[in-house]
CSV table of C-alpha atoms and ligand atoms in Angstrom, one decimal:
chain,number,residue,atom,x,y,z
A,1064,MET,CA,-28.3,-1.3,79.4
A,1065,ASN,CA,-30.1,0.7,82.0
A,1066,ASN,CA,-31.8,-1.0,85.0
A,1067,THR,CA,-35.5,-0.4,83.5
A,1068,ARG,CA,-34.8,-1.3,79.9
A,1069,ARG,CA,-33.2,-4.5,81.5
A,1070,LYS,CA,-36.3,-5.6,83.6
A,1071,PHE,CA,-38.3,-5.0,80.3
A,1072,ILE,CA,-35.8,-7.4,78.5
A,1073,THR,CA,-36.0,-9.8,80.9
A,1074,SER,CA,-39.6,-9.9,80.7
A,1075,ILE,CA,-39.8,-10.1,76.7
A,1076,GLY,CA,-37.2,-12.8,77.4
A,1077,MET,CA,-39.3,-14.9,79.6
A,1078,LEU,CA,-42.2,-14.7,77.3
A,1079,ALA,CA,-42.4,-18.8,76.7
A,1080,ALA,CA,-41.6,-19.8,80.6
A,1081,SER,CA,-45.0,-17.5,81.6
A,1082,SER,CA,-42.7,-14.2,82.6
A,1083,ALA,CA,-42.4,-12.3,85.4
A,1084,LEU,CA,-41.8,-8.9,85.6
A,1085,PRO,CA,-44.2,-6.4,83.6
A,1086,ILE,CA,-43.1,-4.8,80.3
A,1087,SER,CA,-46.2,-2.0,80.9
A,1088,THR,CA,-43.4,-0.4,84.1
A,1089,PHE,CA,-41.3,0.6,80.9
A,1090,ALA,CA,-44.3,3.0,79.7
A,1091,PHE,CA,-43.3,5.2,82.9
A,1092,ASN,CA,-39.9,5.7,81.4
A,1093,LYS,CA,-40.6,7.4,78.2
A,1094,THR,CA,-36.2,8.1,78.0
A,1095,SER,CA,-35.6,4.2,77.5
A,1096,LYS,CA,-38.3,3.1,75.3
A,1097,LEU,CA,-37.5,-0.9,73.8
A,1098,LYS,CA,-35.5,-0.4,70.7
A,1099,VAL,CA,-37.3,-2.4,68.1
A,1100,ALA,CA,-36.0,-3.5,64.7
A,1101,LEU,CA,-37.6,-5.2,62.1
A,1102,VAL,CA,-36.7,-7.3,59.1
A,1103,GLY,CA,-39.2,-7.6,56.4
A,1104,THR,CA,-41.4,-4.9,55.0
A,1105,GLY,CA,-44.3,-6.6,53.4
A,1106,ILE,CA,-48.0,-6.7,54.4
A,1107,ARG,CA,-47.4,-8.4,57.8
A,1108,GLY,CA,-44.2,-6.5,58.8
A,1109,THR,CA,-45.5,-3.0,57.7
A,1110,THR,CA,-49.0,-3.6,59.4
A,1111,PHE,CA,-49.4,-5.9,62.1
A,1112,TRP,CA,-45.5,-5.4,63.2
A,1113,GLY,CA,-44.9,-2.1,62.0
A,1114,LYS,CA,-48.2,0.4,62.4
A,1115,ARG,CA,-50.0,-0.8,64.7
A,1116,LEU,CA,-46.7,-1.3,67.2
A,1117,VAL,CA,-46.1,2.4,66.5
A,1118,ASP,CA,-50.0,3.4,66.8
A,1119,GLN,CA,-50.6,1.2,69.6
A,1120,TYR,CA,-47.4,1.2,72.1
A,1121,GLY,CA,-45.5,4.4,70.8
A,1122,GLU,CA,-45.2,5.1,74.2
A,1123,ILE,CA,-42.8,2.3,74.9
A,1124,LEU,CA,-41.5,1.0,72.4
A,1125,GLU,CA,-39.8,2.6,69.0
A,1126,PHE,CA,-38.2,1.6,65.7
A,1127,VAL,CA,-34.5,2.1,65.6
A,1128,GLY,CA,-34.2,0.3,62.3
A,1129,LEU,CA,-35.8,-1.7,59.4
A,1130,SER,CA,-34.6,-3.9,56.7
A,1131,ASP,CA,-35.5,-5.5,53.7
A,1132,ILE,CA,-34.1,-6.6,50.3
A,1133,ASN,CA,-36.0,-3.8,48.3
A,1134,PRO,CA,-34.7,-0.8,49.2
A,1135,SER,CA,-37.9,1.3,47.7
A,1136,ARG,CA,-40.5,-0.9,49.6
A,1137,LEU,CA,-38.7,-0.1,52.6
A,1138,GLU,CA,-39.1,3.8,51.9
A,1139,TYR,CA,-42.5,3.5,51.5
A,1140,ALA,CA,-43.0,1.5,54.5
A,1141,MET,CA,-40.9,3.4,56.9
A,1142,LYS,CA,-43.4,6.3,56.0
A,1143,PHE,CA,-46.7,3.5,56.4
A,1144,ILE,CA,-45.6,2.1,59.6
A,1145,GLY,CA,-44.6,6.6,60.8
A,1146,ALA,CA,-41.5,5.4,61.8
A,1147,ASP,CA,-38.6,7.9,61.8
A,1148,CYS,CA,-35.4,5.6,62.0
A,1149,PRO,CA,-32.2,4.2,59.2
A,1150,LEU,CA,-33.3,1.6,56.8
A,1151,PHE,CA,-31.3,-1.3,56.0
A,1152,THR,CA,-30.7,-3.7,53.3
A,1153,ASP,CA,-28.4,-5.5,55.0
A,1154,PHE,CA,-28.9,-7.4,58.4
A,1155,GLU,CA,-26.2,-7.5,60.5
A,1156,LYS,CA,-25.3,-3.7,59.5
A,1157,MET,CA,-28.7,-2.8,61.0
A,1158,ILE,CA,-28.1,-4.6,63.5
A,1159,THR,CA,-24.6,-3.5,64.8
A,1160,GLN,CA,-25.5,0.4,63.8
A,1161,THR,CA,-29.0,0.4,65.7
A,1162,LYS,CA,-28.3,-2.5,68.9
A,1163,PRO,CA,-32.1,-3.3,69.1
A,1164,ASP,CA,-33.0,-4.6,72.2
A,1165,LEU,CA,-35.5,-7.0,70.1
A,1166,VAL,CA,-35.8,-8.1,66.4
A,1167,ILE,CA,-39.2,-9.0,64.6
A,1168,VAL,CA,-38.6,-11.2,61.8
A,1169,THR,CA,-41.5,-10.8,58.8
A,1170,THR,CA,-39.7,-12.0,55.7
A,1171,LYS,CA,-40.7,-14.6,53.5
A,1172,ASP,CA,-40.8,-18.2,55.5
A,1173,SER,CA,-37.3,-19.7,54.1
A,1174,THR,CA,-35.1,-17.0,55.1
A,1175,HIS,CA,-36.4,-16.9,59.1
A,1176,HIS,CA,-33.6,-19.3,60.1
A,1177,GLU,CA,-31.1,-16.4,58.8
A,1178,PHE,CA,-32.5,-13.7,60.5
A,1179,ILE,CA,-33.4,-15.6,64.0
A,1180,ILE,CA,-29.4,-17.2,64.3
A,1181,LYS,CA,-28.1,-13.7,63.6
A,1182,GLY,CA,-30.3,-11.8,65.9
A,1183,LEU,CA,-30.0,-14.4,68.5
A,1184,GLN,CA,-25.8,-14.5,67.9
A,1185,MET,CA,-25.9,-10.6,67.9
A,1186,GLY,CA,-27.4,-10.4,71.7
A,1187,CYS,CA,-30.8,-9.6,70.9
A,1188,ASP,CA,-34.2,-11.4,72.0
A,1189,VAL,CA,-35.4,-12.1,68.6
A,1190,LEU,CA,-39.9,-12.3,67.7
A,1191,THR,CA,-40.3,-14.2,64.5
A,1192,GLU,CA,-43.5,-14.6,62.4
A,1193,LYS,CA,-44.5,-18.4,61.9
A,1194,PRO,CA,-43.7,-20.1,60.7
A,1195,LEU,CA,-40.7,-21.4,62.7
A,1196,THR,CA,-39.0,-22.1,59.5
A,1197,THR,CA,-39.5,-24.6,56.3
A,1198,ASP,CA,-37.4,-27.6,57.0
A,1199,GLU,CA,-35.8,-29.6,59.7
A,1200,THR,CA,-32.2,-29.1,59.1
A,1201,LYS,CA,-32.9,-25.2,59.9
A,1202,CYS,CA,-35.1,-26.1,62.6
A,1203,GLN,CA,-31.8,-27.9,64.1
A,1204,GLU,CA,-29.9,-25.1,63.2
A,1205,ILE,CA,-32.8,-22.8,65.3
A,1206,ILE,CA,-32.9,-24.9,68.0
A,1207,ASN,CA,-29.0,-25.5,68.3
A,1208,ALA,CA,-28.7,-21.2,68.2
A,1209,GLU,CA,-30.8,-20.7,70.7
A,1210,LYS,CA,-29.7,-23.2,73.2
A,1211,LYS,CA,-26.3,-21.2,72.8
A,1212,SER,CA,-27.7,-17.9,73.5
A,1213,ASP,CA,-28.9,-16.3,76.6
A,1214,LYS,CA,-31.7,-14.4,74.6
A,1215,LYS,CA,-34.8,-15.8,74.0
A,1216,LEU,CA,-36.8,-16.6,71.1
A,1217,ILE,CA,-41.0,-16.0,70.6
A,1218,VAL,CA,-43.2,-17.1,68.2
A,1219,GLY,CA,-45.8,-15.5,67.2
A,1220,PHE,CA,-49.1,-17.8,66.8
A,1221,ASN,CA,-52.1,-15.2,67.1
A,1222,TYR,CA,-54.9,-18.2,66.6
A,1223,ARG,CA,-54.4,-19.5,69.8
A,1224,TRP,CA,-55.2,-15.6,71.2
A,1225,SER,CA,-58.9,-15.9,69.4
A,1226,PRO,CA,-61.9,-16.0,72.2
A,1227,TYR,CA,-63.2,-18.7,70.2
A,1228,ALA,CA,-60.2,-21.1,70.2
A,1229,THR,CA,-59.3,-20.1,74.0
A,1230,LYS,CA,-62.8,-21.5,74.7
A,1231,ILE,CA,-62.2,-25.0,73.4
A,1232,LYS,CA,-58.7,-25.1,74.9
A,1233,GLU,CA,-60.8,-24.6,78.4
A,1234,LEU,CA,-63.7,-27.0,77.6
A,1235,ILE,CA,-61.1,-29.6,76.7
A,1236,SER,CA,-58.8,-28.9,79.9
A,1237,ASN,CA,-61.8,-28.7,82.4
A,1238,LYS,CA,-61.9,-32.4,81.4
A,1239,GLU,CA,-65.6,-31.6,79.7
A,1240,ILE,CA,-65.6,-34.6,77.4
A,1241,GLY,CA,-62.9,-36.6,80.1
A,1242,ASP,CA,-59.3,-37.8,78.2
A,1243,LEU,CA,-59.3,-37.0,74.2
A,1244,VAL,CA,-58.8,-40.1,72.3
A,1245,SER,CA,-59.6,-38.8,68.6
A,1246,VAL,CA,-60.1,-35.3,66.6
A,1247,ASP,CA,-61.1,-34.8,63.2
A,1248,PHE,CA,-59.8,-31.0,62.0
A,1249,HIS,CA,-60.6,-29.7,58.4
A,1250,TRP,CA,-59.9,-25.9,57.3
A,1251,TYR,CA,-60.9,-24.5,54.2
A,1252,LEU,CA,-59.5,-21.7,52.0
A,1253,ASN,CA,-61.7,-20.3,49.6
A,1254,THR,CA,-60.9,-19.0,46.1
A,1255,TYR,CA,-60.0,-15.6,47.1
A,1256,HIS,CA,-57.4,-16.9,49.8
A,1257,GLY,CA,-56.6,-20.0,48.8
A,1258,ALA,CA,-55.7,-18.7,45.2
A,1259,SER,CA,-53.9,-15.6,47.3
A,1260,TYR,CA,-51.0,-18.2,48.0
A,1261,PHE,CA,-50.6,-19.2,44.6
A,1262,ARG,CA,-50.2,-15.9,43.3
A,1263,ARG,CA,-46.6,-15.6,44.9
A,1264,TRP,CA,-43.5,-16.7,46.5
A,1265,HIS,CA,-45.7,-19.4,48.8
A,1266,GLY,CA,-46.6,-21.3,45.8
A,1267,GLU,CA,-42.9,-22.3,45.6
A,1268,MET,CA,-41.7,-24.9,48.1
A,1269,GLU,CA,-38.5,-23.7,48.7
A,1270,SER,CA,-39.4,-20.4,49.7
A,1271,SER,CA,-42.4,-21.5,52.0
A,1272,GLY,CA,-42.3,-25.2,52.8
A,1273,SER,CA,-45.5,-25.5,51.0
A,1274,LEU,CA,-48.8,-24.8,52.9
A,1275,TRP,CA,-48.0,-28.1,55.0
A,1276,VAL,CA,-45.9,-25.5,56.7
A,1277,HIS,CA,-46.7,-21.5,55.8
A,1278,LYS,CA,-50.7,-22.2,56.7
A,1279,SER,CA,-51.2,-25.4,58.5
A,1280,THR,CA,-48.2,-24.7,60.9
A,1281,HIS,CA,-51.2,-22.7,62.7
A,1282,HIS,CA,-53.5,-25.5,62.6
A,1283,PHE,CA,-51.1,-27.8,63.5
A,1284,ASP,CA,-50.0,-25.4,66.6
A,1285,LEU,CA,-54.0,-24.8,67.9
A,1286,LEU,CA,-54.2,-29.0,67.8
A,1287,ASN,CA,-50.9,-29.6,69.9
A,1288,TRP,CA,-52.1,-26.3,72.4
A,1289,TRP,CA,-55.6,-27.9,72.5
A,1290,ILE,CA,-54.5,-31.8,73.2
A,1291,ASN,CA,-51.7,-30.7,75.3
A,1292,SER,CA,-49.2,-33.6,74.0
A,1293,GLU,CA,-46.5,-33.8,71.2
A,1294,PRO,CA,-46.9,-35.3,68.0
A,1295,ASN,CA,-45.2,-38.9,67.4
A,1296,GLU,CA,-45.7,-39.5,64.0
A,1297,VAL,CA,-47.7,-38.3,60.5
A,1298,PHE,CA,-48.7,-39.8,57.3
A,1299,ALA,CA,-50.0,-38.1,54.6
A,1300,TYR,CA,-51.4,-37.4,51.4
A,1301,GLY,CA,-50.9,-34.3,48.9
A,1302,ASP,CA,-51.6,-33.9,45.6
A,1303,LEU,CA,-51.4,-30.4,43.1
A,1304,GLU,CA,-54.3,-30.7,41.3
A,1305,PHE,CA,-56.3,-27.3,40.9
A,1306,TYR,CA,-53.6,-24.5,40.3
A,1307,GLY,CA,-49.9,-24.6,38.8
A,1308,LYS,CA,-49.9,-26.8,35.7
A,1309,ASN,CA,-53.2,-28.1,35.6
A,1310,GLY,CA,-54.7,-24.5,35.0
A,1311,PRO,CA,-56.4,-24.2,31.4
A,1312,GLN,CA,-54.6,-21.1,30.7
A,1313,ARG,CA,-51.9,-19.0,31.6
A,1314,GLY,CA,-50.2,-15.4,31.4
A,1315,ALA,CA,-47.0,-13.9,32.9
A,1316,ASN,CA,-49.3,-11.8,35.3
A,1317,CYS,CA,-52.6,-10.4,35.8
A,1318,ARG,CA,-51.8,-7.2,34.6
A,1319,SER,CA,-50.7,-8.3,31.3
A,1320,CYS,CA,-52.6,-11.4,30.8
A,1321,ASP,CA,-54.5,-12.3,27.8
A,1322,HIS,CA,-57.5,-14.2,29.5
A,1323,LYS,CA,-58.4,-11.5,31.7
A,1324,THR,CA,-62.1,-11.8,30.7
A,1325,THR,CA,-62.3,-15.1,31.0
A,1326,CYS,CA,-60.4,-16.1,34.2
A,1327,GLU,CA,-62.1,-16.4,37.2
A,1328,PHE,CA,-59.0,-15.5,39.1
A,1329,TYR,CA,-58.1,-12.2,37.4
A,1330,TRP,CA,-57.2,-9.6,39.8
A,1331,ASP,CA,-56.2,-6.1,39.3
A,1332,ILE,CA,-53.7,-4.5,41.4
A,1333,ASN,CA,-53.4,-1.4,40.4
A,1334,LYS,CA,-57.4,-0.7,41.9
A,1335,ASP,CA,-56.1,-2.4,45.2
A,1336,GLU,CA,-54.5,0.9,46.4
A,1337,SER,CA,-53.0,-0.5,49.4
A,1338,MET,CA,-51.5,-3.4,47.4
A,1339,LYS,CA,-50.1,-1.2,44.8
A,1340,LYS,CA,-48.0,0.7,47.0
A,1341,LEU,CA,-46.7,-2.0,48.6
A,1342,TYR,CA,-45.6,-4.2,46.2
A,1343,ALA,CA,-46.9,-3.1,42.3
A,1344,ASP,CA,-44.3,-0.1,43.1
A,1345,HIS,CA,-41.5,-1.3,43.8
A,1346,GLU,CA,-41.2,-4.5,41.7
A,1347,HIS,CA,-38.9,-3.0,39.6
A,1348,GLU,CA,-36.0,-3.6,42.5
A,1349,ASP,CA,-36.3,-7.2,43.0
A,1350,GLY,CA,-38.9,-8.6,40.3
A,1351,TYR,CA,-41.5,-9.5,43.5
A,1352,ILE,CA,-44.7,-9.6,41.4
A,1353,ARG,CA,-47.5,-9.9,43.5
A,1354,ASP,CA,-49.9,-10.8,40.7
A,1355,ASN,CA,-48.6,-13.5,39.3
A,1356,CYS,CA,-50.5,-16.3,37.3
A,1357,LEU,CA,-51.6,-18.9,40.1
A,1358,PHE,CA,-51.3,-21.6,36.8
A,1359,ARG,CA,-47.9,-20.9,36.3
A,1360,LYS,CA,-45.6,-24.0,35.7
A,1361,GLU,CA,-43.3,-22.9,38.9
A,1362,ILE,CA,-45.7,-23.9,41.5
A,1363,ASP,CA,-44.8,-26.9,43.2
A,1364,ILE,CA,-46.7,-27.4,46.3
A,1365,TYR,CA,-49.6,-29.3,47.1
A,1366,ASP,CA,-53.4,-27.6,46.7
A,1367,LYS,CA,-55.2,-30.6,48.3
A,1368,MET,CA,-53.5,-31.9,51.7
A,1369,SER,CA,-54.5,-34.8,54.4
A,1370,ALA,CA,-52.8,-36.5,56.9
A,1371,GLN,CA,-52.9,-38.5,60.1
A,1372,VAL,CA,-51.1,-37.6,62.9
A,1373,LYS,CA,-50.9,-39.7,66.3
A,1374,TYR,CA,-49.4,-38.4,69.4
A,1375,ALA,CA,-47.2,-38.8,72.4
A,1376,ASP,CA,-50.8,-39.2,74.7
A,1377,ASN,CA,-51.9,-41.9,72.1
A,1378,THR,CA,-54.5,-38.6,71.0
A,1379,VAL,CA,-55.3,-39.7,66.5
A,1380,VAL,CA,-56.0,-36.8,64.2
A,1381,ASN,CA,-57.5,-36.7,61.2
A,1382,TYR,CA,-56.6,-33.0,59.0
A,1383,SER,CA,-57.0,-31.6,55.7
A,1384,LEU,CA,-56.6,-28.4,54.1
A,1385,THR,CA,-58.6,-27.4,51.0
A,1386,THR,CA,-57.0,-24.7,48.9
A,1387,TYR,CA,-60.1,-23.8,46.5
A,1388,SER,CA,-63.3,-24.0,48.4
A,1389,PRO,CA,-66.4,-21.8,48.0
A,1390,PHE,CA,-65.9,-20.7,51.2
A,1391,GLU,CA,-63.8,-20.2,54.1
A,1392,GLY,CA,-64.1,-21.7,57.2
A,1393,TRP,CA,-63.0,-24.3,59.4
A,1394,ARG,CA,-64.3,-27.5,61.6
A,1395,VAL,CA,-63.0,-29.3,63.9
A,1396,SER,CA,-64.6,-32.0,65.8
A,1397,PHE,CA,-62.8,-34.0,69.8
A,1398,ASN,CA,-63.7,-37.4,70.9
A,1399,GLY,CA,-63.3,-38.0,73.9
A,1400,THR,CA,-64.1,-41.1,77.1
A,1401,LYS,CA,-66.9,-38.9,78.2
A,1402,GLY,CA,-68.6,-37.3,75.1
A,1403,ARG,CA,-67.7,-35.0,71.9
A,1404,ILE,CA,-67.1,-31.2,70.8
A,1405,GLU,CA,-68.0,-30.0,67.7
A,1406,ALA,CA,-66.6,-26.2,66.6
A,1407,SER,CA,-66.6,-24.4,63.5
A,1408,GLU,CA,-66.2,-21.5,62.1
A,1409,ASP,CA,-67.7,-19.4,59.0
A,1410,ILE,CA,-69.4,-22.3,57.5
A,1411,PRO,CA,-72.3,-20.7,55.7
A,1412,TYR,CA,-75.0,-23.3,56.0
A,1413,HIS,CA,-74.9,-22.9,59.7
A,1414,ALA,CA,-75.6,-19.3,60.1
A,1415,VAL,CA,-76.5,-16.4,57.9
A,1416,SER,CA,-73.3,-14.4,57.2
A,1417,THR,CA,-73.3,-10.7,56.0
A,1418,VAL,CA,-69.3,-11.0,54.9
A,1419,ASP,CA,-68.9,-11.8,51.0
A,1420,GLU,CA,-66.0,-14.4,50.1
A,1421,ALA,CA,-64.3,-11.8,48.9
A,1422,GLU,CA,-64.1,-9.5,51.6
A,1423,LYS,CA,-63.1,-12.5,54.2
A,1424,HIS,CA,-59.4,-12.7,54.4
A,1425,ALA,CA,-59.5,-8.8,54.2
A,1426,LEU,CA,-61.2,-8.5,57.2
A,1427,GLU,CA,-59.3,-11.1,58.9
A,1428,MET,CA,-56.3,-9.1,58.2
A,1429,ALA,CA,-58.0,-5.8,59.4
A,1430,GLN,CA,-56.1,-4.1,62.7
A,1431,ASN,CA,-59.3,-1.2,62.8
A,1432,ASN,CA,-60.8,-3.0,65.6
A,1433,LYS,CA,-63.9,-2.3,64.1
A,1434,GLU,CA,-66.6,-5.3,65.2
A,1435,GLU,CA,-70.0,-6.6,64.4
A,1436,GLU,CA,-71.6,-8.3,67.6
A,1437,ASN,CA,-71.5,-11.6,66.8
A,1438,PHE,CA,-71.4,-15.2,68.8
A,1439,GLY,CA,-70.3,-18.7,67.7
A,1440,SER,CA,-71.3,-22.1,69.0
A,1441,ILE,CA,-69.4,-24.6,70.1
A,1442,ILE,CA,-71.2,-28.1,71.0
A,1443,VAL,CA,-70.4,-30.1,73.9
A,1444,HIS,CA,-72.1,-33.2,73.9
A,1445,LYS,CA,-71.5,-35.5,77.0
A,1446,LEU,CA,-72.1,-39.6,76.5
A,1447,TRP,CA,-75.9,-40.6,77.8
A,1448,GLU,CA,-76.8,-36.7,77.3
A,1449,LYS,CA,-78.8,-33.9,75.4
A,1450,HIS,CA,-76.0,-32.0,74.1
A,1451,ASP,CA,-74.7,-28.3,75.3
A,1452,VAL,CA,-74.5,-25.4,73.3
A,1453,VAL,CA,-71.9,-23.1,74.6
A,1454,LYS,CA,-71.9,-19.5,73.0
A,1455,VAL,CA,-68.9,-17.5,72.6
A,1456,PRO,CA,-68.6,-14.0,71.2
A,1457,ILE,CA,-67.0,-14.0,68.2
A,1458,GLU,CA,-64.2,-11.5,66.4
A,1459,LYS,CA,-63.5,-11.3,63.0
A,1460,GLY,CA,-60.8,-8.9,62.4
A,1461,GLY,CA,-57.3,-9.2,63.4
A,1462,HIS,CA,-57.2,-13.4,63.1
A,1463,GLY,CA,-60.5,-13.3,65.5
A,1464,GLY,CA,-59.6,-10.9,67.7
A,1465,GLY,CA,-56.2,-12.6,68.0
A,1466,ASP,CA,-53.9,-10.2,66.5
A,1467,LYS,CA,-54.5,-7.7,69.4
A,1468,ARG,CA,-54.7,-10.0,72.2
A,1469,LEU,CA,-51.1,-11.3,71.2
A,1470,HIS,CA,-49.5,-7.9,71.3
A,1471,ASP,CA,-50.9,-6.8,74.1
A,1472,LYS,CA,-49.8,-9.7,76.1
A,1473,ILE,CA,-46.0,-9.2,74.5
A,1474,PHE,CA,-46.0,-5.5,74.9
A,1475,VAL,CA,-48.6,-5.0,78.0
A,1476,ASN,CA,-49.4,-7.5,80.2
A,1477,PRO,CA,-46.2,-10.4,80.2
A,1478,ASP,CA,-46.2,-10.7,83.9
A,1479,THR,CA,-49.9,-11.9,83.8
A,1480,THR,CA,-50.4,-15.9,84.1
A,1481,ASP,CA,-52.4,-17.2,81.4
A,1482,PRO,CA,-54.2,-19.9,82.5
A,1483,TYR,CA,-54.7,-21.2,79.1
A,1484,GLY,CA,-50.8,-20.9,78.6
A,1485,ARG,CA,-51.0,-18.9,75.0
A,1486,THR,CA,-47.5,-17.5,74.6
A,1487,ALA,CA,-45.5,-19.8,72.4
A,1488,GLY,CA,-41.9,-20.2,72.3
A,1489,ILE,CA,-39.5,-22.2,70.3
A,1490,ARG,CA,-40.7,-26.0,71.4
A,1491,ASP,CA,-44.0,-24.9,70.0
A,1492,GLY,CA,-42.7,-23.4,66.7
A,1493,ALA,CA,-40.6,-26.2,66.2
A,1494,MET,CA,-43.5,-29.1,67.0
A,1495,SER,CA,-46.0,-27.1,64.6
A,1496,VAL,CA,-43.8,-27.1,61.9
A,1497,LEU,CA,-42.3,-30.7,61.9
A,1498,ILE,CA,-45.8,-32.0,61.6
A,1499,GLY,CA,-46.0,-30.4,58.3
A,1500,ILE,CA,-42.6,-31.0,57.4
A,1501,GLY,CA,-42.9,-34.9,58.3
A,1502,ALA,CA,-46.3,-34.7,56.1
A,1503,ARG,CA,-44.5,-33.2,53.1
A,1504,ARG,CA,-41.2,-36.2,53.6
A,1505,SER,CA,-44.3,-38.7,54.3
A,1506,ILE,CA,-45.7,-37.8,51.0
A,1507,GLU,CA,-42.5,-38.1,49.2
A,1508,SER,CA,-41.5,-42.0,50.8
A,1509,ARG,CA,-44.9,-43.2,51.4
A,1510,LYS,CA,-44.2,-43.6,54.6
A,1511,ALA,CA,-45.3,-42.7,58.1
A,1512,ILE,CA,-42.4,-40.3,59.5
A,1513,LYS,CA,-41.1,-40.3,63.1
A,1514,ILE,CA,-40.9,-36.7,64.5
A,1515,SER,CA,-38.3,-37.2,66.4
A,1516,ASP,CA,-36.4,-38.5,63.4
A,1517,LEU,CA,-36.2,-34.6,62.0
A,1518,THR,CA,-34.6,-33.0,65.0
A,1519,ASP,CA,-33.2,-34.1,68.5
A,1520,LEU,CA,-36.3,-33.0,70.0
A,1521,GLU,CA,-38.2,-36.0,71.7
A,1522,PRO,CA,-42.1,-35.6,71.6
A,1523,LYS,CA,-43.5,-34.9,75.0
A,1524,LYS,CA,-46.3,-36.6,76.1
A,1525,ILE,CA,-47.3,-33.4,78.1
A,1526,ARG,CA,-46.5,-30.5,76.7
A,1527,SER,CA,-44.4,-28.3,79.1
B,101,NAD,N1,-49.4,-14.7,61.6
B,101,NAD,C1,-50.2,-14.6,60.6
B,101,NAD,O1,-51.3,-14.6,61.0
B,101,NAD,C2,-49.5,-14.1,59.4
B,101,NAD,C3,-50.0,-13.6,58.4
B,101,NAD,C4,-49.7,-12.9,57.2
B,101,NAD,C5,-48.2,-13.8,57.2
B,101,NAD,N2,-47.8,-13.7,58.6
B,101,NAD,C6,-46.2,-14.2,58.3
B,101,NAD,O2,-45.4,-13.0,58.1
B,101,NAD,C7,-44.5,-13.1,57.2
B,101,NAD,C8,-44.0,-12.2,56.1
B,101,NAD,O3,-45.4,-12.4,55.4
B,101,NAD,P1,-46.0,-11.4,54.3
B,101,NAD,O4,-47.7,-11.6,53.7
B,101,NAD,O5,-45.9,-9.8,55.1
B,101,NAD,O6,-45.2,-11.1,52.8
B,101,NAD,P2,-44.3,-10.5,52.1
B,101,NAD,O7,-44.0,-10.9,50.8
B,101,NAD,O8,-45.6,-9.1,52.1
B,101,NAD,O9,-43.3,-9.9,52.7
B,101,NAD,C9,-42.1,-10.0,52.8
B,101,NAD,C10,-40.9,-9.2,52.9
B,101,NAD,O10,-39.8,-9.9,53.4
B,101,NAD,C11,-38.8,-9.6,52.1
B,101,NAD,N3,-37.4,-10.3,52.2
B,101,NAD,C12,-37.7,-11.4,51.4
B,101,NAD,N4,-36.6,-12.2,51.8
B,101,NAD,C13,-35.7,-11.4,52.4
B,101,NAD,C14,-34.4,-11.6,52.8
B,101,NAD,N5,-33.5,-12.5,52.7
B,101,NAD,N6,-34.3,-10.5,53.4
B,101,NAD,C15,-34.7,-9.5,54.1
B,101,NAD,N7,-35.9,-9.1,53.6
B,101,NAD,C16,-36.6,-10.1,52.4
B,101,NAD,C17,-39.3,-8.9,51.0
B,101,NAD,O11,-38.7,-8.1,50.3
B,101,NAD,C18,-40.7,-8.5,51.4
B,101,NAD,O12,-40.9,-7.5,51.8
B,101,NAD,C19,-44.4,-15.0,56.3
B,101,NAD,O13,-43.3,-15.6,57.0
B,101,NAD,C20,-46.0,-15.3,56.8
B,101,NAD,O14,-46.0,-16.8,56.8
B,101,NAD,C21,-48.3,-14.2,59.2
């Protein structure tokens, strides 16, 4: 390994501890680009961690291997990403043959641990998509593997990087409302985005760990980061009352369904060129049906979720996730010893939105950087005073502008000190999934679950 590459890797490796060396120096040595291998060439792998990396950072990195269980999707993915590298259905073979510096994991959630652990054991730095993993046993295995390895693990938490979420962090850190006491956080998925999880593997507990893990990991990570403490205990309720077995009708999948004209959720995948090319054209290989019926009886995750979380610093949180709301948005309020902060995005009754509900998820996933100028408001209401309105420029594309900022931090500015501590490492990844896993265990046992009973991590009063 030449010296420049060694610096680059050190730089990547130190991200969790706020790194020291500039990745950007790498751009000047075009013969030694960062060697990247990616496993899981679905939508996230091909777009955000695939095509966007080639388009934006092609000068400093190159794909040396792509891997997936579906060989025909792999062929399509390479062309879509714009990479020119060998393709593998065997992950270990890819690592042995291509010797990447960095492995990116974008497979389905329940398999992340396999590639994280193998990647670290085979001498690579690993960057995994959220969630870190789906249960406490796999979480402990990842913790053990990371301890034994001299390589590092980064978890791609993009929501922290949106300017709106960052402003909330700044106001809380500056003690605008004194010390935090309690938080209410409620997230509403609409009947397009919410339903989309029930169409595919996310609807099965074994694959996604439920939306308590797959989706709420984002929200629990935001809470942990905003509160700046670690969760001690969780108590939760959850039910499946709308999707799955509750549906009035069902079919094999949307394309072949007898209820096309009456089902509000009918979706023609063949009319969506990019979805057809990524999924339907390759389903003969592995039976991955992207337009599954969201009323199929195999669905065993919750569609109504509510939890209380107590933090090590004594802050208490009320959280809920709704999966079939007429609109997509969220609300959070923080009560402190000196006042209250209220924040929300996309609540249609608060502002006139020009974006149609069906378009919202596509816009959230978009990476084309086209934005309309927009401002969001955060209310800061100090005790005994009139409230202030803090205006924050809002971006809709790429998860509120979080996606591109996360990339820039990892690949362009790893040396800059981030006053908000937005880079997430293994402990952040673990603490956010452990709340969701604890919530699941709480529903099963009807008891409050101690986070310290799930793995050997002891929650800290102040996040380090
Ligand atoms: N941070 C975010 O905002 C965000 C957004 C979307 C997805 N994600 C995450 O990205 C990951 C991928 O999500 P997606 O929507 O692209 O899913 P997807 O179903 O479109 O893609 C998953 C890919 O992994 C492959 N795969 C599954 N099991 C495999 C295995 N054992 N070995 C190799 N390949 C395997 C599948 O064939 C598929 O190509 C998930 O973990 C998801 O949570 C994160």
